[in-house]
Short mmCIF file of N, CA and C in Angstrom, two decimals:
data_model
loop_
_atom_site.label_atom_id
_atom_site.label_comp_id
_atom_site.label_asym_id
_atom_site.label_seq_id
_atom_site.Cartn_x
_atom_site.Cartn_y
_atom_site.Cartn_z
N UNK A 23 0.85 -1.20 -0.01
CA UNK A 23 -0.02 0.07 0.05
C UNK A 23 0.86 1.27 -0.04
N UNK A 24 0.50 2.24 -0.81
CA UNK A 24 1.25 3.46 -0.79
C UNK A 24 1.12 4.29 0.43
N UNK A 25 2.16 4.88 0.93
CA UNK A 25 2.07 5.67 2.07
C UNK A 25 1.52 7.04 1.83
N UNK A 26 0.93 7.68 2.73
CA UNK A 26 0.38 9.05 2.62
C UNK A 26 1.52 10.01 2.73
N UNK A 27 1.70 10.91 1.80
CA UNK A 27 2.80 11.84 1.92
C UNK A 27 2.63 12.77 3.06
N UNK A 28 3.70 13.11 3.77
CA UNK A 28 3.64 14.08 4.91
C UNK A 28 3.59 15.50 4.29
N UNK A 29 2.76 16.31 4.78
CA UNK A 29 2.66 17.69 4.37
C UNK A 29 3.73 18.53 4.98
N UNK A 30 4.33 19.45 4.28
CA UNK A 30 5.24 20.38 4.88
C UNK A 30 4.47 21.63 5.29
N UNK A 31 4.61 22.10 6.61
CA UNK A 31 3.92 23.26 7.01
C UNK A 31 4.71 24.40 6.79
N UNK A 32 4.19 25.41 6.08
CA UNK A 32 4.83 26.72 5.81
C UNK A 32 4.45 27.67 7.00
N UNK A 33 5.27 28.66 7.17
CA UNK A 33 5.07 29.62 8.25
C UNK A 33 3.68 30.26 8.14
N UNK A 34 2.94 30.42 9.25
CA UNK A 34 1.70 31.10 9.35
C UNK A 34 1.95 32.35 10.25
N UNK A 35 1.01 33.28 10.24
CA UNK A 35 1.17 34.34 11.20
C UNK A 35 1.26 33.79 12.61
N UNK A 36 2.13 34.43 13.44
CA UNK A 36 2.58 33.88 14.74
C UNK A 36 1.32 33.56 15.65
N UNK A 37 0.30 34.44 15.62
CA UNK A 37 -0.88 34.17 16.43
C UNK A 37 -1.51 32.90 16.08
N UNK A 38 -1.66 32.53 14.87
CA UNK A 38 -2.30 31.24 14.48
C UNK A 38 -1.46 30.07 14.85
N UNK A 39 -0.09 30.13 14.63
CA UNK A 39 0.75 29.03 15.04
C UNK A 39 0.63 28.79 16.63
N UNK A 40 0.69 29.97 17.30
CA UNK A 40 0.67 29.89 18.76
C UNK A 40 -0.76 29.19 19.22
N UNK A 41 -1.84 29.59 18.62
CA UNK A 41 -3.11 28.99 18.99
C UNK A 41 -3.12 27.42 18.72
N UNK A 42 -2.59 27.04 17.60
CA UNK A 42 -2.58 25.56 17.30
C UNK A 42 -1.62 24.89 18.31
N UNK A 43 -0.53 25.42 18.54
CA UNK A 43 0.48 24.74 19.44
C UNK A 43 -0.01 24.73 20.88
N UNK A 44 -0.50 25.83 21.38
CA UNK A 44 -0.87 26.00 22.75
C UNK A 44 -2.14 25.17 23.09
N UNK A 45 -3.13 25.27 22.20
CA UNK A 45 -4.38 24.54 22.48
C UNK A 45 -4.30 23.05 22.30
N UNK A 46 -3.21 22.54 21.56
CA UNK A 46 -2.96 21.13 21.42
C UNK A 46 -4.06 20.47 20.61
N UNK A 47 -4.55 21.06 19.52
CA UNK A 47 -5.53 20.51 18.70
C UNK A 47 -5.00 19.22 17.97
N UNK A 48 -5.83 18.22 17.98
CA UNK A 48 -5.45 16.91 17.44
C UNK A 48 -5.89 16.70 15.98
N UNK A 49 -6.94 17.50 15.64
CA UNK A 49 -7.51 17.30 14.41
C UNK A 49 -7.37 18.57 13.46
N UNK A 50 -6.32 19.26 13.77
CA UNK A 50 -5.99 20.50 12.94
C UNK A 50 -4.53 20.46 12.70
N UNK A 51 -4.11 20.73 11.35
CA UNK A 51 -2.70 20.80 11.10
C UNK A 51 -2.11 22.15 11.27
N UNK A 52 -0.92 22.40 11.04
CA UNK A 52 -0.21 23.70 11.36
C UNK A 52 -0.79 24.79 10.54
N UNK A 53 -1.60 24.51 9.48
CA UNK A 53 -2.18 25.66 8.73
C UNK A 53 -3.61 25.85 9.18
N UNK A 54 -4.07 25.23 10.17
CA UNK A 54 -5.45 25.32 10.66
C UNK A 54 -6.42 24.59 9.86
N UNK A 55 -5.99 23.59 9.08
CA UNK A 55 -6.87 22.70 8.30
C UNK A 55 -7.34 21.56 9.03
N UNK A 56 -8.51 21.11 8.86
CA UNK A 56 -9.03 19.90 9.50
C UNK A 56 -8.30 18.73 8.98
N UNK A 57 -8.07 17.73 9.78
CA UNK A 57 -7.45 16.39 9.45
C UNK A 57 -8.05 15.32 10.30
N UNK A 58 -8.07 14.08 9.77
CA UNK A 58 -8.44 12.96 10.54
C UNK A 58 -7.17 12.33 11.09
N UNK A 59 -7.08 12.20 12.35
CA UNK A 59 -5.84 11.71 12.90
C UNK A 59 -5.45 10.35 12.45
N UNK A 60 -4.19 9.98 12.44
CA UNK A 60 -3.73 8.68 12.10
C UNK A 60 -3.80 7.75 13.36
N UNK A 61 -4.70 6.79 13.34
CA UNK A 61 -4.90 5.90 14.43
C UNK A 61 -4.14 4.54 14.22
N UNK A 62 -3.32 4.49 13.16
CA UNK A 62 -2.70 3.22 12.74
C UNK A 62 -1.84 2.54 13.88
N UNK A 63 -1.30 3.35 14.71
CA UNK A 63 -0.34 2.83 15.69
C UNK A 63 -1.10 2.27 16.97
N UNK A 64 -2.34 2.60 17.07
CA UNK A 64 -3.18 2.16 18.18
C UNK A 64 -3.39 0.67 18.19
N UNK A 65 -3.51 0.14 19.32
CA UNK A 65 -3.84 -1.34 19.53
C UNK A 65 -5.33 -1.54 19.24
N UNK A 66 -5.69 -2.65 18.56
CA UNK A 66 -7.05 -3.06 18.43
C UNK A 66 -7.55 -3.58 19.74
N UNK A 67 -8.68 -3.01 20.20
CA UNK A 67 -9.26 -3.51 21.46
C UNK A 67 -10.74 -3.55 21.22
N UNK A 68 -11.42 -4.24 22.15
CA UNK A 68 -12.88 -4.36 22.10
C UNK A 68 -13.48 -3.09 22.63
N UNK A 69 -14.34 -2.51 21.74
CA UNK A 69 -14.93 -1.19 22.18
C UNK A 69 -16.46 -1.36 22.26
N UNK A 70 -17.00 -0.63 23.15
CA UNK A 70 -18.52 -0.67 23.25
C UNK A 70 -18.98 0.71 23.84
N UNK A 71 -20.09 1.23 23.27
CA UNK A 71 -20.65 2.54 23.76
C UNK A 71 -22.16 2.44 23.73
N UNK A 72 -22.79 3.09 24.65
CA UNK A 72 -24.17 3.18 24.80
C UNK A 72 -24.62 4.70 24.82
N UNK A 73 -25.63 5.10 24.02
CA UNK A 73 -26.12 6.42 24.08
C UNK A 73 -27.61 6.35 24.13
N UNK A 74 -28.24 7.38 24.62
CA UNK A 74 -29.65 7.42 24.70
C UNK A 74 -30.22 8.86 24.58
N UNK A 75 -31.46 8.99 24.33
CA UNK A 75 -32.15 10.24 24.27
C UNK A 75 -33.65 10.00 24.37
N UNK A 76 -34.41 11.08 24.40
CA UNK A 76 -35.91 11.01 24.45
C UNK A 76 -36.50 12.00 23.44
N UNK A 77 -37.78 11.62 23.01
CA UNK A 77 -38.57 12.61 22.25
C UNK A 77 -39.89 12.70 22.98
N UNK A 78 -40.23 13.90 23.37
CA UNK A 78 -41.46 14.15 24.06
C UNK A 78 -42.43 14.65 23.02
N UNK A 79 -43.73 14.24 23.26
CA UNK A 79 -44.76 14.64 22.28
C UNK A 79 -46.07 14.78 22.99
N UNK A 80 -47.12 15.24 22.21
CA UNK A 80 -48.45 15.50 22.83
C UNK A 80 -49.03 14.17 23.23
N UNK A 81 -49.96 14.13 24.13
CA UNK A 81 -50.56 12.96 24.58
C UNK A 81 -51.31 12.22 23.43
N UNK A 82 -51.95 13.01 22.55
CA UNK A 82 -52.66 12.53 21.41
C UNK A 82 -51.66 11.69 20.54
N UNK A 83 -50.54 12.32 20.19
CA UNK A 83 -49.50 11.69 19.40
C UNK A 83 -48.97 10.36 20.05
N UNK A 84 -48.71 10.48 21.35
CA UNK A 84 -48.19 9.34 22.06
C UNK A 84 -49.10 8.20 21.99
N UNK A 85 -50.44 8.47 22.20
CA UNK A 85 -51.40 7.36 22.13
C UNK A 85 -51.48 6.74 20.80
N UNK A 86 -51.28 7.46 19.74
CA UNK A 86 -51.33 6.97 18.34
C UNK A 86 -50.08 6.05 18.14
N UNK A 87 -48.87 6.50 18.64
CA UNK A 87 -47.71 5.68 18.55
C UNK A 87 -47.91 4.41 19.38
N UNK A 88 -48.36 4.55 20.50
CA UNK A 88 -48.53 3.36 21.48
C UNK A 88 -49.53 2.38 20.89
N UNK A 89 -50.57 2.82 20.20
CA UNK A 89 -51.59 1.94 19.62
C UNK A 89 -51.13 1.39 18.33
N UNK A 90 -50.02 1.96 17.73
CA UNK A 90 -49.65 1.55 16.39
C UNK A 90 -50.54 2.03 15.26
N UNK A 91 -51.10 3.21 15.50
CA UNK A 91 -52.06 3.77 14.60
C UNK A 91 -51.61 5.01 13.84
N UNK A 92 -50.36 5.30 13.86
CA UNK A 92 -49.79 6.40 13.09
C UNK A 92 -49.97 6.15 11.66
N UNK A 93 -50.44 7.09 10.87
CA UNK A 93 -50.68 6.94 9.42
C UNK A 93 -49.47 6.47 8.66
N UNK A 94 -48.25 6.92 8.97
CA UNK A 94 -47.04 6.44 8.31
C UNK A 94 -46.67 5.05 8.52
N UNK A 95 -47.27 4.49 9.52
CA UNK A 95 -46.93 2.99 9.87
C UNK A 95 -46.29 2.69 11.22
N UNK A 96 -45.53 1.78 11.27
CA UNK A 96 -44.88 1.32 12.54
C UNK A 96 -43.77 2.23 12.87
N UNK A 97 -44.06 3.24 13.70
CA UNK A 97 -43.11 4.26 14.16
C UNK A 97 -41.89 3.69 14.77
N UNK A 98 -42.08 2.83 15.76
CA UNK A 98 -40.94 2.24 16.49
C UNK A 98 -40.06 1.34 15.70
N UNK A 99 -40.72 0.54 14.82
CA UNK A 99 -39.97 -0.35 13.95
C UNK A 99 -39.09 0.35 12.94
N UNK A 100 -39.68 1.37 12.30
CA UNK A 100 -38.89 2.18 11.32
C UNK A 100 -37.77 2.96 12.08
N UNK A 101 -38.04 3.50 13.22
CA UNK A 101 -37.01 4.26 13.97
C UNK A 101 -35.90 3.32 14.41
N UNK A 102 -36.25 2.05 14.73
CA UNK A 102 -35.15 1.15 15.20
C UNK A 102 -34.25 0.84 14.01
N UNK A 103 -34.79 0.61 12.84
CA UNK A 103 -33.99 0.29 11.67
C UNK A 103 -33.20 1.55 11.29
N UNK A 104 -33.81 2.70 11.38
CA UNK A 104 -33.02 3.99 10.95
C UNK A 104 -31.87 4.14 11.94
N UNK A 105 -31.99 3.93 13.21
CA UNK A 105 -30.94 4.11 14.19
C UNK A 105 -29.77 3.22 13.91
N UNK A 106 -30.08 1.92 13.55
CA UNK A 106 -29.07 0.97 13.16
C UNK A 106 -28.31 1.47 11.91
N UNK A 107 -29.12 1.77 10.96
CA UNK A 107 -28.44 2.30 9.66
C UNK A 107 -27.55 3.50 9.90
N UNK A 108 -28.03 4.39 10.72
CA UNK A 108 -27.30 5.56 10.95
C UNK A 108 -26.00 5.28 11.68
N UNK A 109 -26.00 4.42 12.67
CA UNK A 109 -24.77 4.08 13.38
C UNK A 109 -23.70 3.50 12.38
N UNK A 110 -24.18 2.78 11.43
CA UNK A 110 -23.27 2.21 10.41
C UNK A 110 -22.74 3.22 9.52
N UNK A 111 -23.46 4.33 9.35
CA UNK A 111 -23.02 5.35 8.41
C UNK A 111 -22.46 6.67 9.12
N UNK A 112 -21.99 6.58 10.33
CA UNK A 112 -21.59 7.70 11.11
C UNK A 112 -20.41 8.43 10.45
N UNK A 113 -19.42 7.66 9.87
CA UNK A 113 -18.33 8.33 9.36
C UNK A 113 -18.67 9.12 8.03
N UNK A 114 -19.80 8.79 7.45
CA UNK A 114 -20.30 9.58 6.36
C UNK A 114 -20.96 10.95 6.69
N UNK A 115 -21.33 11.00 7.97
CA UNK A 115 -22.09 12.09 8.49
C UNK A 115 -21.22 13.06 9.33
N UNK A 116 -20.27 12.55 10.08
CA UNK A 116 -19.40 13.32 11.01
C UNK A 116 -18.04 13.36 10.36
N UNK A 117 -17.68 14.60 9.93
CA UNK A 117 -16.42 14.66 9.08
C UNK A 117 -15.19 14.03 9.50
N UNK A 118 -14.79 14.10 10.80
CA UNK A 118 -13.49 13.51 11.17
C UNK A 118 -13.56 12.18 11.85
N UNK A 119 -14.70 11.51 11.79
CA UNK A 119 -14.78 10.18 12.31
C UNK A 119 -14.13 9.15 11.42
N UNK A 120 -13.56 8.14 11.95
CA UNK A 120 -13.01 7.00 11.26
C UNK A 120 -14.15 6.04 10.81
N UNK A 121 -14.01 5.37 9.67
CA UNK A 121 -14.88 4.30 9.23
C UNK A 121 -14.55 3.16 10.13
N UNK A 122 -15.54 2.43 10.72
CA UNK A 122 -15.35 1.32 11.60
C UNK A 122 -16.11 0.16 11.15
N UNK A 123 -15.58 -1.04 11.35
CA UNK A 123 -16.29 -2.25 11.06
C UNK A 123 -17.00 -2.62 12.36
N UNK A 124 -18.29 -2.30 12.42
CA UNK A 124 -19.03 -2.52 13.68
C UNK A 124 -19.38 -4.04 13.74
N UNK A 125 -19.29 -4.62 14.90
CA UNK A 125 -19.63 -6.00 15.12
C UNK A 125 -21.04 -6.13 15.72
N UNK A 126 -21.66 -5.07 16.15
CA UNK A 126 -23.01 -5.10 16.64
C UNK A 126 -23.59 -3.67 16.87
N UNK A 127 -24.87 -3.57 16.48
CA UNK A 127 -25.62 -2.33 16.76
C UNK A 127 -26.98 -2.87 17.22
N UNK A 128 -27.42 -2.21 18.38
CA UNK A 128 -28.74 -2.52 18.85
C UNK A 128 -29.46 -1.23 19.19
N UNK A 129 -30.68 -0.98 18.74
CA UNK A 129 -31.48 0.09 19.07
C UNK A 129 -32.73 -0.36 19.71
N UNK A 130 -32.90 0.16 20.92
CA UNK A 130 -34.12 -0.13 21.70
C UNK A 130 -34.90 1.07 21.88
N UNK A 131 -36.31 0.95 21.66
CA UNK A 131 -37.22 2.12 21.93
C UNK A 131 -38.19 1.75 23.04
N UNK A 132 -38.42 2.69 23.89
CA UNK A 132 -39.19 2.43 25.05
C UNK A 132 -40.26 3.58 25.18
N UNK A 133 -41.49 3.20 25.34
CA UNK A 133 -42.62 4.16 25.57
C UNK A 133 -42.61 4.54 27.01
N UNK A 134 -42.50 5.85 27.24
CA UNK A 134 -42.47 6.41 28.63
C UNK A 134 -43.82 7.03 28.74
N UNK A 135 -44.80 6.32 29.30
CA UNK A 135 -46.20 6.73 29.42
C UNK A 135 -46.29 8.08 30.21
N UNK A 136 -45.69 8.09 31.37
CA UNK A 136 -45.80 9.27 32.25
C UNK A 136 -45.30 10.57 31.62
N UNK A 137 -44.40 10.45 30.66
CA UNK A 137 -43.87 11.68 30.03
C UNK A 137 -44.42 11.93 28.60
N UNK A 138 -45.21 11.03 28.12
CA UNK A 138 -45.70 11.09 26.67
C UNK A 138 -44.40 11.21 25.85
N UNK A 139 -43.51 10.25 26.03
CA UNK A 139 -42.25 10.31 25.35
C UNK A 139 -41.77 8.93 24.85
N UNK A 140 -40.83 8.91 23.95
CA UNK A 140 -40.26 7.67 23.45
C UNK A 140 -38.73 7.81 23.82
N UNK A 141 -38.18 6.87 24.48
CA UNK A 141 -36.79 6.83 24.78
C UNK A 141 -36.06 5.86 23.78
N UNK A 142 -34.96 6.35 23.23
CA UNK A 142 -34.13 5.52 22.32
C UNK A 142 -32.84 5.24 22.96
N UNK A 143 -32.35 3.99 22.97
CA UNK A 143 -31.10 3.57 23.46
C UNK A 143 -30.40 2.80 22.39
N UNK A 144 -29.17 3.27 22.01
CA UNK A 144 -28.29 2.70 20.98
C UNK A 144 -27.12 2.10 21.59
N UNK A 145 -26.80 0.80 21.41
CA UNK A 145 -25.56 0.14 21.93
C UNK A 145 -24.76 -0.29 20.67
N UNK A 146 -23.56 -0.04 20.63
CA UNK A 146 -22.64 -0.29 19.53
C UNK A 146 -21.42 -0.99 19.99
N UNK A 147 -20.93 -1.96 19.23
CA UNK A 147 -19.68 -2.70 19.50
C UNK A 147 -18.82 -2.80 18.23
N UNK A 148 -17.55 -2.83 18.59
CA UNK A 148 -16.50 -3.17 17.43
C UNK A 148 -15.26 -3.62 18.17
N UNK A 149 -14.42 -4.24 17.30
CA UNK A 149 -13.00 -4.47 17.76
C UNK A 149 -12.23 -3.61 16.82
N UNK A 150 -11.56 -2.55 17.37
CA UNK A 150 -10.95 -1.59 16.49
C UNK A 150 -10.00 -0.70 17.29
N UNK A 151 -9.50 0.28 16.59
CA UNK A 151 -8.42 1.17 17.11
C UNK A 151 -9.00 2.51 17.63
N UNK A 152 -10.32 2.72 17.45
CA UNK A 152 -10.92 4.01 17.95
C UNK A 152 -12.34 3.61 18.44
N UNK A 153 -12.86 4.45 19.34
CA UNK A 153 -14.12 4.12 19.97
C UNK A 153 -15.38 4.33 19.09
N UNK A 154 -16.50 3.89 19.69
CA UNK A 154 -17.76 3.90 18.94
C UNK A 154 -18.72 4.83 19.59
N UNK A 155 -18.29 5.91 20.41
CA UNK A 155 -19.20 6.79 20.98
C UNK A 155 -20.05 7.57 20.00
N UNK A 156 -19.41 7.99 18.90
CA UNK A 156 -20.08 8.83 17.87
C UNK A 156 -21.18 7.96 17.24
N UNK A 157 -20.87 6.65 16.97
CA UNK A 157 -21.79 5.76 16.36
C UNK A 157 -23.08 5.59 17.23
N UNK A 158 -22.83 5.45 18.48
CA UNK A 158 -23.99 5.22 19.48
C UNK A 158 -24.80 6.51 19.52
N UNK A 159 -24.10 7.66 19.63
CA UNK A 159 -24.88 8.95 19.66
C UNK A 159 -25.63 9.12 18.35
N UNK A 160 -25.03 8.93 17.26
CA UNK A 160 -25.68 9.07 15.91
C UNK A 160 -26.91 8.10 15.79
N UNK A 161 -26.74 6.87 16.14
CA UNK A 161 -27.86 5.90 16.17
C UNK A 161 -29.04 6.37 17.01
N UNK A 162 -28.78 6.80 18.27
CA UNK A 162 -29.82 7.31 19.11
C UNK A 162 -30.56 8.47 18.47
N UNK A 163 -29.75 9.42 18.04
CA UNK A 163 -30.21 10.69 17.49
C UNK A 163 -31.14 10.46 16.22
N UNK A 164 -30.65 9.63 15.33
CA UNK A 164 -31.45 9.35 14.10
C UNK A 164 -32.74 8.58 14.48
N UNK A 165 -32.65 7.70 15.38
CA UNK A 165 -33.88 7.00 15.71
C UNK A 165 -34.91 7.94 16.24
N UNK A 166 -34.47 8.94 17.04
CA UNK A 166 -35.42 9.98 17.54
C UNK A 166 -35.93 10.92 16.42
N UNK A 167 -35.01 11.27 15.54
CA UNK A 167 -35.41 12.05 14.31
C UNK A 167 -36.42 11.34 13.54
N UNK A 168 -36.28 10.08 13.44
CA UNK A 168 -37.25 9.21 12.59
C UNK A 168 -38.60 9.22 13.30
N UNK A 169 -38.58 9.14 14.64
CA UNK A 169 -39.85 9.28 15.29
C UNK A 169 -40.53 10.56 15.04
N UNK A 170 -39.79 11.64 15.06
CA UNK A 170 -40.31 12.94 14.71
C UNK A 170 -40.88 12.90 13.21
N UNK A 171 -40.10 12.37 12.34
CA UNK A 171 -40.62 12.46 10.90
C UNK A 171 -41.88 11.61 10.72
N UNK A 172 -41.98 10.49 11.47
CA UNK A 172 -43.15 9.61 11.30
C UNK A 172 -44.38 10.16 11.99
N UNK A 173 -44.20 11.17 12.98
CA UNK A 173 -45.33 11.68 13.77
C UNK A 173 -45.62 13.17 13.56
N UNK A 174 -44.84 13.87 12.65
CA UNK A 174 -44.98 15.31 12.51
C UNK A 174 -46.30 15.74 12.07
N UNK A 175 -47.04 14.94 11.32
CA UNK A 175 -48.34 15.31 10.84
C UNK A 175 -49.32 15.54 11.98
N UNK A 176 -49.10 14.84 13.13
CA UNK A 176 -49.92 14.86 14.27
C UNK A 176 -49.40 16.02 15.27
N UNK A 177 -48.11 16.08 15.40
CA UNK A 177 -47.45 17.00 16.47
C UNK A 177 -46.20 17.54 15.96
N UNK A 178 -46.12 18.75 15.60
CA UNK A 178 -44.87 19.40 15.07
C UNK A 178 -44.13 19.99 16.28
N UNK A 179 -44.71 20.01 17.44
CA UNK A 179 -43.97 20.64 18.60
C UNK A 179 -43.19 19.62 19.41
N UNK A 180 -43.04 18.38 18.86
CA UNK A 180 -42.22 17.39 19.63
C UNK A 180 -40.85 17.95 19.98
N UNK A 181 -40.26 17.53 21.04
CA UNK A 181 -39.00 17.99 21.50
C UNK A 181 -38.03 16.70 21.68
N UNK A 182 -36.87 16.77 21.09
CA UNK A 182 -35.84 15.77 21.25
C UNK A 182 -34.97 16.23 22.45
N UNK A 183 -34.83 15.39 23.42
CA UNK A 183 -34.21 15.92 24.64
C UNK A 183 -33.08 14.91 25.12
N UNK A 184 -32.10 15.46 25.76
CA UNK A 184 -31.14 14.76 26.60
C UNK A 184 -30.42 13.60 25.81
N UNK A 185 -30.02 13.89 24.62
CA UNK A 185 -29.21 12.89 23.89
C UNK A 185 -27.78 12.91 24.53
N UNK A 186 -27.31 11.78 25.09
CA UNK A 186 -26.04 11.74 25.70
C UNK A 186 -25.44 10.33 25.67
N UNK A 187 -24.10 10.34 25.90
CA UNK A 187 -23.39 9.08 26.06
C UNK A 187 -23.71 8.55 27.45
N UNK A 188 -24.11 7.32 27.57
CA UNK A 188 -24.44 6.65 28.78
C UNK A 188 -23.17 5.99 29.38
N UNK A 189 -22.50 5.22 28.52
CA UNK A 189 -21.27 4.55 28.94
C UNK A 189 -20.46 4.25 27.74
N UNK A 190 -19.11 4.01 27.95
CA UNK A 190 -18.24 3.54 26.91
C UNK A 190 -17.14 2.73 27.59
N UNK A 191 -16.70 1.73 26.86
CA UNK A 191 -15.68 0.76 27.30
C UNK A 191 -14.64 0.50 26.27
N UNK A 192 -13.38 0.35 26.68
CA UNK A 192 -12.27 -0.02 25.75
C UNK A 192 -11.46 1.21 25.45
N UNK A 193 -10.36 0.91 24.94
CA UNK A 193 -9.42 2.00 24.53
C UNK A 193 -8.51 2.49 25.66
N UNK A 194 -7.67 3.48 25.29
CA UNK A 194 -6.63 3.96 26.18
C UNK A 194 -7.29 4.80 27.30
N UNK A 195 -8.40 5.46 27.05
CA UNK A 195 -9.01 6.31 28.06
C UNK A 195 -9.84 5.48 29.08
N UNK A 196 -10.06 4.22 28.83
CA UNK A 196 -10.80 3.37 29.76
C UNK A 196 -12.28 3.54 29.74
N UNK A 197 -12.91 3.16 30.83
CA UNK A 197 -14.36 3.17 30.84
C UNK A 197 -14.91 4.57 31.22
N UNK A 198 -16.13 4.81 30.86
CA UNK A 198 -16.83 6.11 31.20
C UNK A 198 -18.26 5.77 31.46
N UNK A 199 -18.79 6.34 32.54
CA UNK A 199 -20.25 6.20 32.86
C UNK A 199 -20.77 7.60 33.12
N UNK A 200 -21.85 7.93 32.45
CA UNK A 200 -22.54 9.13 32.54
C UNK A 200 -22.79 9.56 33.99
N UNK A 201 -22.40 10.63 34.41
CA UNK A 201 -22.63 11.14 35.75
C UNK A 201 -21.41 11.09 36.66
N UNK A 202 -20.42 10.18 36.25
CA UNK A 202 -19.20 9.98 37.06
C UNK A 202 -18.27 11.24 37.11
N UNK A 203 -18.34 12.06 35.98
CA UNK A 203 -17.47 13.23 35.93
C UNK A 203 -18.06 14.48 36.42
N UNK A 204 -19.33 14.44 36.92
CA UNK A 204 -19.98 15.65 37.33
C UNK A 204 -19.65 15.98 38.78
#
């Protein structure tokens, strides 16, 4: 395989060079251009991440989803497939993400009756050199966006709330659990 040529950085105005050096950016070259970092030297490890979020809707809309009577069809089934597909395509959506060979993606949708909301949880696994947090977040987000799309004829005021990383495992930085760093 041909190696990627190394770019020679030409002098920039002092302020810009100082900003790049002092701030320690990992995805910006000395010219201030975006780059995807080279993860080739990293070890392959088992990676796993879980993300979740909710979409709150009117009671009328929630009852239609719950009864499976939304005109566009099976809201939860379509949202589940959309979330899985989105996790697999994350590198096409998020500019500096690496393309990963995912070994598993699971999207679960839960009806939250007391909140008139749907909760989406996306779990992603791979054996690789970089984590799968972005894939889990993308899967959960697109599942919720799909619920919105399927239900917007009934309720355009739905709110997508609290999309966040719940946990991640593997890699050099170790494990993370939501709330541990607060």
